[in-house]
Every structure is written in structure tokens, then in C-alpha cells.
Amino acid sequence: MKLQLYVQQVNGALEETSQSVLSSLPRVLRDTQLLQQEALALREKMVAVKQEIEKVEKDTASSMATLERIDKIKTDLQIAKQGLHEADNWSILANDVEEVFESGDIEAIANKLFSMQKSLAMLVNVIDYEDKKLQLEGLKNRLEAIASPKLVQAFTAANLEQSKIYVDIFSKMERLPQLLKYYHNCLKVSLGQEWRRTIELAQDENVSYWLHTYYDKLLSNWNDQVKWCYQVFPSTSVDVIIEIYADLLRSLDPGIPECIEALLKQHTNAMQLSLLLELKQITRHFAVNLQGAIETSSHGKSQTPKLLALAQAIYAPYVPYVTKYNIYETAQLEYQLQSIDSVQDDLSDTINNLSLSLSRVMEYANEANKRCKLFTDGCGYPSVLKSLTRYFNKYLDKYQVAIRQLEHKKVKHEDWNLFQMCLTLMQTIGDLLGQIQQFEKSLIIDITEANNKLQSTSGSVFNQYKKLLLHTSSQNELENLIASFQKEEETILDPIIKSIHKLCSDLHRATYEVIFAPIFTQLLSVQKAPAWSTEINKMTHLSADLPDYSFAPQEYITQVGQYLMTLPQHLEPFLLRENPSLTQALKAADPQYAQSSTESGFTGILLEIIAKETCQMFLDQTLGICQLSSAACKQLATDIEYILQITLVMY
């Protein structure tokens, strides 16, 4: 019942809503028609406005074009008027300029020329512009000629006020570069005279004193000139002085290279490198101080090419000596080597002296490395390596002399004293080999560090020593050296190490001959032994029926055996402690020492070599026996058994 009631209520509401909508539709339609009419009217008005705007724009463009044309005509008329005025002004100035020149008043002349210069700037389009320009340049030249004596006087006297006046004049005339040339020449001449005065006042001194004194004056003058120039040439002051110093150092009279050469001629070759080192250190000290002064003055803003030119001028006197560094270092090392008196008439004295000289020889080599760093800043390593190679070869010649002395002392019988000297010399050579290999490692480290510094581009140009001290060919030589050991093609002292290896081999052969000489002498008598000689074989008491134990080794073989058994005790002094030097020398002499892993070390290898050679010679000698009786065969077997027992003990 309630549901039907709700349905009726809903239906009633829907009917009322429908009636309301139907009654409002005519009014909505009328409103829509009104809106359409208003929209059409608005559209027509917008079209009309657009047409009016287009018409205004067209009329305005025509007016603007007319105005621009009128303005251009006005401007041309003004320029023409100004040109006529400046032409008249130029004529007046040109007529008056001679009178001003006759007055000699430099400032008045400058003002007149400056006015003419401004007038000329307005006459660029006139027909005779180039003629007028040439006329003005000629007048400027005349003014410069008149002003130059007073200008030079002002610069020489460091007259600040007068110098500023001339800077202003030349700046207005657009001739400041010419003015800077005057200043350049004035300061260069002044400092050049100071160099000659330094030499004249200290004629009894040498170039070392002159350089030290003059460099101090240049440093002092730098600070004074920078202060003065900042007031006169504020924009270019430091760069100007850098250029002057670079030019000055290359044009001193007498030149620094000539002074150095004259000093070197007064001393022996051995002393020359020490003098060059002293001079280079003085110059280096000056370069470091000047670099600091420049950085302080310019706040790090100086142009690198100009700084490089200055640095090259400072170090230029040493470039020829770095190029010939090999000559000076070789002379120094050979002089030091001559002071080592190693070779004596007595072999033992020679060996002892060689042992004692080793520390000095390596000390001199290390000093050569230090000199190379100091004098060439690492640039001279190709040269110093040549010098060191020659130096070590000459030192190795002393060992060759010792080996020849040893050869002359060899005898056919046992000589334990000579044997001991052989091993002592071998030990010394092994020590030399070890120290040279260690020196080579330190040398490679130093060369690598020096090359890293030379290759660095982050530092000052004053540290770019490859550019400062080397010609292009020398730079290539240094780069090739670095590349060679970086590729590990060969060690830098490889020729020396190979020479020492050969020395070890020669001495090892001589030592072997000394040890083997008594064995050799005894084994030569194998074929003449009593047991199988023809006469003895005929004797009946040598019966083949005797048992084997009745045969005893013959004297020749027992002599060999006894000698072999005494060898270890003569090697014992070298075994009391580890002997790496002797071991290293033996490994260099014969590959067998390097390949063996026996507990007895080099002693076992040496005894093994002797034992093998003994057996080989014994075999060769026995093969030369023509015939053997039965008893002789038993005797030979006994001898063989004996020597085998001895050699087995030695192995």
C-alpha cells in the first residue's frame, strides 16, 4: 500500500517538472536568437576595426620612410659641415705647426699634432686623406726626433714627472710602442754599462765573482724598475722589464759565455766541471730569486712566452756545456780514477788494493750522478751514462791486469796461496758486480724522477730545463734513453755488466787452471805408469794369478786423490759465513752455479767441475795406453775404482 503511494507521488513530481520545462522552452529560444544577433554585430565591428588598423599602418610606414630620408639628409649635411670645419681647422693647424716647431716647446708641438690628429679622423672620406695622413706622420717623426734626447735623459735619470709627460705625449700620438723601445734601450744600455763596470772594478776576480755581483745588482734593479714602471707604464710594466732583461743577458759585452770559456782555459780538464758547477749554481740561485720577484710583481699574470725567453737567456751560457757534458764528466772521472793506485808488482797487493778501491770507485760514480742532477737538472743523463761506461771500463782494465798477473804466476804443482788469491779476487769482482747492479737501480730511479719533472707542464717555465738547456737533437737523445729502459730492451749499464760477466768467466777459467794444474801434471803420467810399462810387464813377479785385493792404487792416482781431498779445506775460509759476492761472481762466470740447487752451494759445484774434468782426463789418458797385461788390467781397475771413490765423496 505504501509502495503504491510512493509511486503516485513520484509520478506526480515528474509531471510537474515536465510541465515546467515545456513552459520555459519558448523563452530559451528567444534568448538564443538574441545572442546570435549580437555575435554577428560584434563580428562586423571587428572586421571594420581591422581594416582601419591596416590603413593606419600603411599611412604610418610611408610617413616613417619620409622621416628617415629627411634625417639621413640632415646627418649628411651635418657631417659635411663638420668636414668643412675640420678641413678649415686642418689648414689652420697645418699653417701654424711650423711656427710651433720653431718654438721647440715639445708639449705645445704635441698638443698641435694631437689637434691635427683629431681633425684628420674627421677627414677619412676626403680625397687627399692619405696625403694628410703621411704629412701628420712626418710631423710626428719630427717631434719624436726633437723629444728623443730629452726622453732618453728622463729615462736614464729615472725622472718620474718628465717620463709621465712623454708617456702622455706618445700615447696621444699613438706611438707608445716607440716610447717603450726608448725605455728598453735606455735600461739595457745602463745595465750593460753596469756589467762592464763590475768587471773593471774586480779585474783580479774571475767570472764567478762577476756573475754573483752582477746578478745581485740585477735583482735589486728589478725591484726599483718595477716600482718606477708601475707609475709610468701601469699596464705593461712587468712584461716590459722581462723583455729588457732577456735582451740584456743575451747581448752583454763581454758575453757571459766568453768569460766562462776564458776561465776554463786557465784550468785543467779535470777542474773544468767543478768550475762549471759553481757557475751554474750561482745562475740557478739568481733564476730562482728572479722568478720569485716576477711572481710577486706580476701576481702570476706575466706572459709565458716572454718568461720562457727570459729563462732561456739566463741559462743560455750553459747550453754548449750541457751538450758537451760527456767530455767534462769523463775528464773528471778519469782524473779521480787515476788517483786510485791499484795495480802493484805483487799480485796479492794488487788484489788487496782492488778490494779497498771499490768503495771509492762507487763513491765517485755516485758523485757523477749528483753532478749530472746539479749541472744538467737531469738533462745530461745520456752523456753521463757514456762517461760512466768509459769510467767503469777503465776500472775493469785494472782487474784484467790482475788476471794477467795471476796467469803469469801459474805453476804446474799445487799452489794454495795462488788459489786463495783467485777466490779473493773473484769475491771482489762479485762485490763490484753487486754494487754496480745496485747503482744501476738507483740510477734508473733518479732518471725516471728527473724525466717526470722535465715532462711536467704544471710548474714554472724556469723549471722547463729541456727547453732551457737542450737543443732539439739532445732532447731526442734523452727521450730515446727513457724509452729504451722503459721498454726494458736493455739495462742502462748493460755493457758494463756484460764486461764484468766476461771478467768473471776469465777469472773462473784461470782459477780452474790453478786448481787443476797438479791434477793435470799427475794424469800426464798415466800412460807411463809402472804397472803397464813394457819393461815392467816382462817381470814375472807381476802375476795375473794374484787376487784383486792384493792390488793397491798407484802413486800417480793416489797423489790426485789426496789433492782432491784437500780441496774442501782450502775452500773453507770462504764458507765460514755467507758469501753472496763470491756466489754472484761464480754465477756470472758459469751457468752451472746458477742452475744448481745443492746444499753445499758453490763449493759443491766447483768440486763437481774439478771431479768431472779429472775423470774426463783420466779417461782420455787411459785410452792412450797401447796394451795391458792381465795384471795391468787389474791394476788399472784398481786405479779406476780408487778415483771413483774419491769423486763420489766429492759429489
PDB file of C-alpha atoms in Angstrom, residues 89-348:
ATOM      1  CA  ASN A  89      90.789  73.620 -38.967  1.00  0.00           C
ATOM      2  CA  TRP A  90      93.383  71.264 -40.534  1.00  0.00           C
ATOM      3  CA  SER A  91      94.521  74.008 -42.870  1.00  0.00           C
ATOM      4  CA  ILE A  92      94.863  76.443 -39.975  1.00  0.00           C
ATOM      5  CA  LEU A  93      96.735  73.879 -37.843  1.00  0.00           C
ATOM      6  CA  ALA A  94      98.990  72.886 -40.741  1.00  0.00           C
ATOM      7  CA  ASN A  95      99.860  76.524 -41.341  1.00  0.00           C
ATOM      8  CA  ASP A  96     100.599  77.145 -37.668  1.00  0.00           C
ATOM      9  CA  VAL A  97     102.547  73.946 -36.975  1.00  0.00           C
ATOM     10  CA  GLU A  98     105.855  75.203 -38.357  1.00  0.00           C
ATOM     11  CA  GLU A  99     105.793  78.162 -36.003  1.00  0.00           C
ATOM     12  CA  VAL A 100     105.185  75.803 -33.074  1.00  0.00           C
ATOM     13  CA  PHE A 101     108.072  73.558 -34.172  1.00  0.00           C
ATOM     14  CA  GLU A 102     110.351  76.584 -34.305  1.00  0.00           C
ATOM     15  CA  SER A 103     109.481  77.360 -30.688  1.00  0.00           C
ATOM     16  CA  GLY A 104     110.894  73.982 -29.595  1.00  0.00           C
ATOM     17  CA  ASP A 105     108.161  73.618 -26.984  1.00  0.00           C
ATOM     18  CA  ILE A 106     107.589  69.860 -27.048  1.00  0.00           C
ATOM     19  CA  GLU A 107     104.287  69.961 -25.179  1.00  0.00           C
ATOM     20  CA  ALA A 108     102.920  72.717 -27.452  1.00  0.00           C
ATOM     21  CA  ILE A 109     104.003  70.783 -30.538  1.00  0.00           C
ATOM     22  CA  ALA A 110     102.373  67.655 -29.148  1.00  0.00           C
ATOM     23  CA  ASN A 111      99.096  69.479 -28.491  1.00  0.00           C
ATOM     24  CA  LYS A 112      99.135  70.901 -32.008  1.00  0.00           C
ATOM     25  CA  LEU A 113      99.761  67.470 -33.534  1.00  0.00           C
ATOM     26  CA  PHE A 114      97.080  65.926 -31.365  1.00  0.00           C
ATOM     27  CA  SER A 115      94.576  68.529 -32.658  1.00  0.00           C
ATOM     28  CA  MET A 116      95.627  67.739 -36.220  1.00  0.00           C
ATOM     29  CA  GLN A 117      95.187  64.041 -35.447  1.00  0.00           C
ATOM     30  CA  LYS A 118      91.603  64.642 -34.275  1.00  0.00           C
ATOM     31  CA  SER A 119      90.877  66.736 -37.368  1.00  0.00           C
ATOM     32  CA  LEU A 120      92.310  64.043 -39.603  1.00  0.00           C
ATOM     33  CA  ALA A 121      89.986  61.484 -38.012  1.00  0.00           C
ATOM     34  CA  MET A 122      87.061  63.532 -39.374  1.00  0.00           C
ATOM     35  CA  LEU A 123      88.544  63.694 -42.862  1.00  0.00           C
ATOM     36  CA  VAL A 124      88.587  59.974 -43.619  1.00  0.00           C
ATOM     37  CA  ASN A 125      86.433  60.401 -46.706  1.00  0.00           C
ATOM     38  CA  VAL A 126      88.210  63.357 -48.263  1.00  0.00           C
ATOM     39  CA  ILE A 127      90.201  62.818 -51.432  1.00  0.00           C
ATOM     40  CA  ASP A 128      93.584  63.783 -50.025  1.00  0.00           C
ATOM     41  CA  TYR A 129      93.193  61.840 -46.753  1.00  0.00           C
ATOM     42  CA  GLU A 130      96.274  59.651 -47.375  1.00  0.00           C
ATOM     43  CA  ASP A 131      98.410  62.693 -48.170  1.00  0.00           C
ATOM     44  CA  LYS A 132      97.295  64.382 -44.980  1.00  0.00           C
ATOM     45  CA  LYS A 133      97.982  61.188 -43.030  1.00  0.00           C
ATOM     46  CA  LEU A 134     101.540  60.991 -44.409  1.00  0.00           C
ATOM     47  CA  GLN A 135     102.042  64.663 -43.589  1.00  0.00           C
ATOM     48  CA  LEU A 136     100.956  64.064 -39.981  1.00  0.00           C
ATOM     49  CA  GLU A 137     103.246  61.020 -39.632  1.00  0.00           C
ATOM     50  CA  GLY A 138     106.139  63.110 -40.855  1.00  0.00           C
ATOM     51  CA  LEU A 139     105.362  65.755 -38.243  1.00  0.00           C
ATOM     52  CA  LYS A 140     105.198  63.068 -35.559  1.00  0.00           C
ATOM     53  CA  ASN A 141     108.610  61.815 -36.657  1.00  0.00           C
ATOM     54  CA  ARG A 142     109.978  65.333 -36.327  1.00  0.00           C
ATOM     55  CA  LEU A 143     108.534  65.643 -32.843  1.00  0.00           C
ATOM     56  CA  GLU A 144     109.978  62.268 -31.866  1.00  0.00           C
ATOM     57  CA  ALA A 145     113.399  63.321 -33.126  1.00  0.00           C
ATOM     58  CA  ILE A 146     113.221  66.541 -31.114  1.00  0.00           C
ATOM     59  CA  ALA A 147     111.943  64.795 -27.982  1.00  0.00           C
ATOM     60  CA  SER A 148     114.218  61.725 -28.053  1.00  0.00           C
ATOM     61  CA  PRO A 149     117.316  63.307 -26.396  1.00  0.00           C
ATOM     62  CA  LYS A 150     115.272  64.688 -23.515  1.00  0.00           C
ATOM     63  CA  LEU A 151     113.264  61.485 -23.401  1.00  0.00           C
ATOM     64  CA  VAL A 152     116.424  59.394 -23.069  1.00  0.00           C
ATOM     65  CA  GLN A 153     117.699  61.782 -20.427  1.00  0.00           C
ATOM     66  CA  ALA A 154     114.461  61.454 -18.445  1.00  0.00           C
ATOM     67  CA  PHE A 155     114.543  57.644 -18.604  1.00  0.00           C
ATOM     68  CA  THR A 156     118.238  57.470 -17.744  1.00  0.00           C
ATOM     69  CA  ALA A 157     117.796  59.767 -14.753  1.00  0.00           C
ATOM     70  CA  ALA A 158     114.572  57.958 -13.777  1.00  0.00           C
ATOM     71  CA  ASN A 159     112.790  61.336 -13.752  1.00  0.00           C
ATOM     72  CA  LEU A 160     109.253  60.291 -12.941  1.00  0.00           C
ATOM     73  CA  GLU A 161     107.439  63.550 -13.781  1.00  0.00           C
ATOM     74  CA  GLN A 162     109.182  64.107 -17.107  1.00  0.00           C
ATOM     75  CA  SER A 163     108.722  60.455 -18.065  1.00  0.00           C
ATOM     76  CA  LYS A 164     104.988  60.655 -17.406  1.00  0.00           C
ATOM     77  CA  ILE A 165     104.752  63.721 -19.657  1.00  0.00           C
ATOM     78  CA  TYR A 166     106.425  61.873 -22.517  1.00  0.00           C
ATOM     79  CA  VAL A 167     104.271  58.802 -21.961  1.00  0.00           C
ATOM     80  CA  ASP A 168     101.186  61.023 -22.238  1.00  0.00           C
ATOM     81  CA  ILE A 169     102.521  62.682 -25.396  1.00  0.00           C
ATOM     82  CA  PHE A 170     103.418  59.428 -27.131  1.00  0.00           C
ATOM     83  CA  SER A 171     100.176  57.778 -26.046  1.00  0.00           C
ATOM     84  CA  LYS A 172      98.120  60.584 -27.617  1.00  0.00           C
ATOM     85  CA  MET A 173     100.200  60.290 -30.775  1.00  0.00           C
ATOM     86  CA  GLU A 174      99.530  56.526 -30.788  1.00  0.00           C
ATOM     87  CA  ARG A 175     103.272  55.912 -30.531  1.00  0.00           C
ATOM     88  CA  LEU A 176     103.562  54.254 -27.140  1.00  0.00           C
ATOM     89  CA  PRO A 177     105.369  51.184 -28.597  1.00  0.00           C
ATOM     90  CA  GLN A 178     108.125  53.503 -29.888  1.00  0.00           C
ATOM     91  CA  LEU A 179     108.388  55.070 -26.445  1.00  0.00           C
ATOM     92  CA  LEU A 180     108.760  51.628 -24.858  1.00  0.00           C
ATOM     93  CA  LYS A 181     111.626  50.937 -27.258  1.00  0.00           C
ATOM     94  CA  TYR A 182     113.397  54.054 -25.982  1.00  0.00           C
ATOM     95  CA  TYR A 183     112.935  52.857 -22.419  1.00  0.00           C
ATOM     96  CA  HIS A 184     114.088  49.369 -23.429  1.00  0.00           C
ATOM     97  CA  ASN A 185     117.304  50.699 -24.949  1.00  0.00           C
ATOM     98  CA  CYS A 186     117.988  53.118 -22.089  1.00  0.00           C
ATOM     99  CA  LEU A 187     117.704  50.461 -19.392  1.00  0.00           C
ATOM    100  CA  LYS A 188     119.576  47.903 -21.468  1.00  0.00           C
ATOM    101  CA  VAL A 189     122.481  50.300 -22.061  1.00  0.00           C
ATOM    102  CA  SER A 190     122.539  51.306 -18.399  1.00  0.00           C
ATOM    103  CA  LEU A 191     122.639  47.711 -17.160  1.00  0.00           C
ATOM    104  CA  GLY A 192     125.165  46.755 -19.831  1.00  0.00           C
ATOM    105  CA  GLN A 193     127.467  49.501 -18.574  1.00  0.00           C
ATOM    106  CA  GLU A 194     126.974  48.171 -15.043  1.00  0.00           C
ATOM    107  CA  TRP A 195     128.270  44.755 -16.207  1.00  0.00           C
ATOM    108  CA  ARG A 196     131.402  46.276 -17.712  1.00  0.00           C
ATOM    109  CA  ARG A 197     131.899  48.369 -14.595  1.00  0.00           C
ATOM    110  CA  THR A 198     131.625  45.239 -12.429  1.00  0.00           C
ATOM    111  CA  ILE A 199     134.381  43.564 -14.427  1.00  0.00           C
ATOM    112  CA  GLU A 200     136.625  46.631 -14.455  1.00  0.00           C
ATOM    113  CA  LEU A 201     136.369  47.121 -10.685  1.00  0.00           C
ATOM    114  CA  ALA A 202     137.208  43.462  -9.986  1.00  0.00           C
ATOM    115  CA  GLN A 203     139.722  42.546 -12.669  1.00  0.00           C
ATOM    116  CA  ASP A 204     141.617  40.325 -10.237  1.00  0.00           C
ATOM    117  CA  GLU A 205     138.490  38.228  -9.680  1.00  0.00           C
ATOM    118  CA  ASN A 206     137.020  35.654 -12.051  1.00  0.00           C
ATOM    119  CA  VAL A 207     133.653  35.248 -13.733  1.00  0.00           C
ATOM    120  CA  SER A 208     132.241  33.543 -10.647  1.00  0.00           C
ATOM    121  CA  TYR A 209     132.598  36.739  -8.613  1.00  0.00           C
ATOM    122  CA  TRP A 210     131.412  38.911 -11.517  1.00  0.00           C
ATOM    123  CA  LEU A 211     128.247  36.893 -12.001  1.00  0.00           C
ATOM    124  CA  HIS A 212     127.443  36.793  -8.302  1.00  0.00           C
ATOM    125  CA  THR A 213     127.874  40.564  -8.003  1.00  0.00           C
ATOM    126  CA  TYR A 214     126.046  41.403 -11.224  1.00  0.00           C
ATOM    127  CA  TYR A 215     123.114  39.103 -10.524  1.00  0.00           C
ATOM    128  CA  ASP A 216     122.636  40.801  -7.146  1.00  0.00           C
ATOM    129  CA  LYS A 217     122.534  44.167  -8.895  1.00  0.00           C
ATOM    130  CA  LEU A 218     120.012  42.906 -11.439  1.00  0.00           C
ATOM    131  CA  LEU A 219     117.723  41.652  -8.662  1.00  0.00           C
ATOM    132  CA  SER A 220     117.971  44.957  -6.818  1.00  0.00           C
ATOM    133  CA  ASN A 221     117.389  46.876 -10.044  1.00  0.00           C
ATOM    134  CA  TRP A 222     114.360  44.721 -10.851  1.00  0.00           C
ATOM    135  CA  ASN A 223     112.505  45.843  -7.746  1.00  0.00           C
ATOM    136  CA  ASP A 224     113.372  49.503  -8.388  1.00  0.00           C
ATOM    137  CA  GLN A 225     112.343  49.360 -12.034  1.00  0.00           C
ATOM    138  CA  VAL A 226     109.052  47.601 -11.277  1.00  0.00           C
ATOM    139  CA  LYS A 227     108.055  50.327  -8.798  1.00  0.00           C
ATOM    140  CA  TRP A 228     109.042  53.042 -11.264  1.00  0.00           C
ATOM    141  CA  CYS A 229     107.356  51.388 -14.238  1.00  0.00           C
ATOM    142  CA  TYR A 230     104.092  50.863 -12.395  1.00  0.00           C
ATOM    143  CA  GLN A 231     103.834  54.637 -12.179  1.00  0.00           C
ATOM    144  CA  VAL A 232     104.883  55.260 -15.775  1.00  0.00           C
ATOM    145  CA  PHE A 233     103.612  52.190 -17.691  1.00  0.00           C
ATOM    146  CA  PRO A 234     100.991  50.712 -15.332  1.00  0.00           C
ATOM    147  CA  SER A 235      99.523  48.324 -17.894  1.00  0.00           C
ATOM    148  CA  THR A 236     102.723  46.781 -19.270  1.00  0.00           C
ATOM    149  CA  SER A 237     105.409  47.391 -16.630  1.00  0.00           C
ATOM    150  CA  VAL A 238     106.486  43.822 -15.683  1.00  0.00           C
ATOM    151  CA  ASP A 239     106.361  42.449 -19.220  1.00  0.00           C
ATOM    152  CA  VAL A 240     108.494  45.361 -20.435  1.00  0.00           C
ATOM    153  CA  ILE A 241     111.225  44.663 -17.877  1.00  0.00           C
ATOM    154  CA  ILE A 242     111.114  40.919 -18.627  1.00  0.00           C
ATOM    155  CA  GLU A 243     111.792  41.666 -22.308  1.00  0.00           C
ATOM    156  CA  ILE A 244     114.622  44.049 -21.393  1.00  0.00           C
ATOM    157  CA  TYR A 245     116.333  41.529 -19.090  1.00  0.00           C
ATOM    158  CA  ALA A 246     116.076  38.783 -21.710  1.00  0.00           C
ATOM    159  CA  ASP A 247     117.629  41.034 -24.362  1.00  0.00           C
ATOM    160  CA  LEU A 248     120.273  42.314 -21.949  1.00  0.00           C
ATOM    161  CA  LEU A 249     121.540  38.890 -20.864  1.00  0.00           C
ATOM    162  CA  ARG A 250     121.971  37.806 -24.483  1.00  0.00           C
ATOM    163  CA  SER A 251     123.858  40.962 -25.519  1.00  0.00           C
ATOM    164  CA  LEU A 252     126.281  41.631 -22.644  1.00  0.00           C
ATOM    165  CA  ASP A 253     129.737  42.752 -23.721  1.00  0.00           C
ATOM    166  CA  PRO A 254     131.851  40.819 -22.963  1.00  0.00           C
ATOM    167  CA  GLY A 255     129.360  37.980 -23.095  1.00  0.00           C
ATOM    168  CA  ILE A 256     128.999  35.537 -20.231  1.00  0.00           C
ATOM    169  CA  PRO A 257     129.888  32.549 -22.496  1.00  0.00           C
ATOM    170  CA  GLU A 258     133.169  34.235 -23.489  1.00  0.00           C
ATOM    171  CA  CYS A 259     134.008  34.909 -19.834  1.00  0.00           C
ATOM    172  CA  ILE A 260     133.277  31.297 -18.890  1.00  0.00           C
ATOM    173  CA  GLU A 261     135.373  29.979 -21.771  1.00  0.00           C
ATOM    174  CA  ALA A 262     138.290  32.201 -20.774  1.00  0.00           C
ATOM    175  CA  LEU A 263     138.095  30.869 -17.205  1.00  0.00           C
ATOM    176  CA  LEU A 264     138.010  27.233 -18.313  1.00  0.00           C
ATOM    177  CA  LYS A 265     141.112  27.664 -20.463  1.00  0.00           C
ATOM    178  CA  GLN A 266     143.052  28.596 -17.338  1.00  0.00           C
ATOM    179  CA  HIS A 267     142.378  25.214 -15.706  1.00  0.00           C
ATOM    180  CA  THR A 268     142.891  21.546 -16.484  1.00  0.00           C
ATOM    181  CA  ASN A 269     140.139  19.393 -17.933  1.00  0.00           C
ATOM    182  CA  ALA A 270     139.640  17.718 -14.566  1.00  0.00           C
ATOM    183  CA  MET A 271     138.920  21.055 -12.868  1.00  0.00           C
ATOM    184  CA  GLN A 272     136.603  22.475 -15.507  1.00  0.00           C
ATOM    185  CA  LEU A 273     133.459  20.639 -14.436  1.00  0.00           C
ATOM    186  CA  SER A 274     133.825  21.840 -10.837  1.00  0.00           C
ATOM    187  CA  LEU A 275     134.045  25.420 -12.095  1.00  0.00           C
ATOM    188  CA  LEU A 276     131.020  24.970 -14.333  1.00  0.00           C
ATOM    189  CA  LEU A 277     129.057  23.535 -11.410  1.00  0.00           C
ATOM    190  CA  GLU A 278     129.898  26.554  -9.280  1.00  0.00           C
ATOM    191  CA  LEU A 279     128.834  28.981 -12.016  1.00  0.00           C
ATOM    192  CA  LYS A 280     125.636  27.053 -12.739  1.00  0.00           C
ATOM    193  CA  GLN A 281     124.658  27.133  -9.072  1.00  0.00           C
ATOM    194  CA  ILE A 282     125.160  30.913  -8.985  1.00  0.00           C
ATOM    195  CA  THR A 283     122.975  31.284 -12.078  1.00  0.00           C
ATOM    196  CA  ARG A 284     120.348  28.901 -10.718  1.00  0.00           C
ATOM    197  CA  HIS A 285     120.182  30.878  -7.472  1.00  0.00           C
ATOM    198  CA  PHE A 286     119.665  34.068  -9.495  1.00  0.00           C
ATOM    199  CA  ALA A 287     116.957  32.436 -11.626  1.00  0.00           C
ATOM    200  CA  VAL A 288     115.039  31.239  -8.557  1.00  0.00           C
ATOM    201  CA  ASN A 289     115.196  34.664  -6.910  1.00  0.00           C
ATOM    202  CA  LEU A 290     114.226  36.461 -10.116  1.00  0.00           C
ATOM    203  CA  GLN A 291     111.324  34.069 -10.624  1.00  0.00           C
ATOM    204  CA  GLY A 292     110.074  34.887  -7.134  1.00  0.00           C
ATOM    205  CA  ALA A 293     110.425  38.618  -7.782  1.00  0.00           C
ATOM    206  CA  ILE A 294     108.496  38.330 -11.059  1.00  0.00           C
ATOM    207  CA  GLU A 295     105.668  36.350  -9.466  1.00  0.00           C
ATOM    208  CA  THR A 296     105.419  38.893  -6.662  1.00  0.00           C
ATOM    209  CA  SER A 297     105.393  41.812  -9.096  1.00  0.00           C
ATOM    210  CA  SER A 298     103.005  40.371 -11.661  1.00  0.00           C
ATOM    211  CA  HIS A 299     100.804  38.293  -9.344  1.00  0.00           C
ATOM    212  CA  GLY A 300     101.316  35.355 -11.717  1.00  0.00           C
ATOM    213  CA  LYS A 301      99.908  37.198 -14.749  1.00  0.00           C
ATOM    214  CA  SER A 302     103.067  37.508 -16.863  1.00  0.00           C
ATOM    215  CA  GLN A 303     103.005  36.115 -20.371  1.00  0.00           C
ATOM    216  CA  THR A 304     104.551  32.648 -20.548  1.00  0.00           C
ATOM    217  CA  PRO A 305     106.380  33.150 -23.902  1.00  0.00           C
ATOM    218  CA  LYS A 306     108.184  36.214 -22.525  1.00  0.00           C
ATOM    219  CA  LEU A 307     109.088  34.383 -19.314  1.00  0.00           C
ATOM    220  CA  LEU A 308     110.410  31.454 -21.334  1.00  0.00           C
ATOM    221  CA  ALA A 309     112.565  33.808 -23.413  1.00  0.00           C
ATOM    222  CA  LEU A 310     113.986  35.288 -20.195  1.00  0.00           C
ATOM    223  CA  ALA A 311     114.667  31.855 -18.678  1.00  0.00           C
ATOM    224  CA  GLN A 312     116.397  30.744 -21.889  1.00  0.00           C
ATOM    225  CA  ALA A 313     118.537  33.890 -21.845  1.00  0.00           C
ATOM    226  CA  ILE A 314     119.587  33.178 -18.239  1.00  0.00           C
ATOM    227  CA  TYR A 315     120.620  29.575 -18.925  1.00  0.00           C
ATOM    228  CA  ALA A 316     121.889  30.097 -22.496  1.00  0.00           C
ATOM    229  CA  PRO A 317     125.602  30.260 -21.464  1.00  0.00           C
ATOM    230  CA  TYR A 318     125.409  26.660 -20.216  1.00  0.00           C
ATOM    231  CA  VAL A 319     123.728  25.051 -23.220  1.00  0.00           C
ATOM    232  CA  PRO A 320     127.044  24.339 -25.048  1.00  0.00           C
ATOM    233  CA  TYR A 321     128.497  22.771 -21.904  1.00  0.00           C
ATOM    234  CA  VAL A 322     125.441  20.593 -21.311  1.00  0.00           C
ATOM    235  CA  THR A 323     125.752  19.462 -24.927  1.00  0.00           C
ATOM    236  CA  LYS A 324     129.426  18.550 -24.296  1.00  0.00           C
ATOM    237  CA  TYR A 325     128.798  17.323 -20.752  1.00  0.00           C
ATOM    238  CA  ASN A 326     130.188  13.904 -21.628  1.00  0.00           C
ATOM    239  CA  ILE A 327     133.640  15.437 -22.215  1.00  0.00           C
ATOM    240  CA  TYR A 328     133.790  17.254 -18.878  1.00  0.00           C
ATOM    241  CA  GLU A 329     132.380  14.389 -16.818  1.00  0.00           C
ATOM    242  CA  THR A 330     134.733  11.898 -18.458  1.00  0.00           C
ATOM    243  CA  ALA A 331     137.733  14.100 -17.649  1.00  0.00           C
ATOM    244  CA  GLN A 332     136.580  14.424 -14.034  1.00  0.00           C
ATOM    245  CA  LEU A 333     136.049  10.679 -13.568  1.00  0.00           C
ATOM    246  CA  GLU A 334     139.317   9.715 -15.232  1.00  0.00           C
ATOM    247  CA  TYR A 335     141.199  12.156 -13.015  1.00  0.00           C
ATOM    248  CA  GLN A 336     139.601  10.598  -9.944  1.00  0.00           C
ATOM    249  CA  LEU A 337     140.321   7.092 -11.213  1.00  0.00           C
ATOM    250  CA  GLN A 338     143.985   7.958 -11.703  1.00  0.00           C
ATOM    251  CA  SER A 339     144.194   8.802  -8.010  1.00  0.00           C
ATOM    252  CA  ILE A 340     143.394   5.167  -7.208  1.00  0.00           C
ATOM    253  CA  ASP A 341     146.696   3.265  -7.318  1.00  0.00           C
ATOM    254  CA  SER A 342     145.506  -0.330  -7.597  1.00  0.00           C
ATOM    255  CA  VAL A 343     147.976  -2.266  -9.717  1.00  0.00           C
ATOM    256  CA  GLN A 344     151.193  -3.318  -7.952  1.00  0.00           C
ATOM    257  CA  ASP A 345     154.046  -5.628  -8.897  1.00  0.00           C
ATOM    258  CA  ASP A 346     152.925  -8.133  -6.307  1.00  0.00           C
ATOM    259  CA  LEU A 347     149.639  -9.905  -7.135  1.00  0.00           C
ATOM    260  CA  SER A 348     148.427 -10.022  -3.538  1.00  0.00           C
TER     261      SER A 348
END
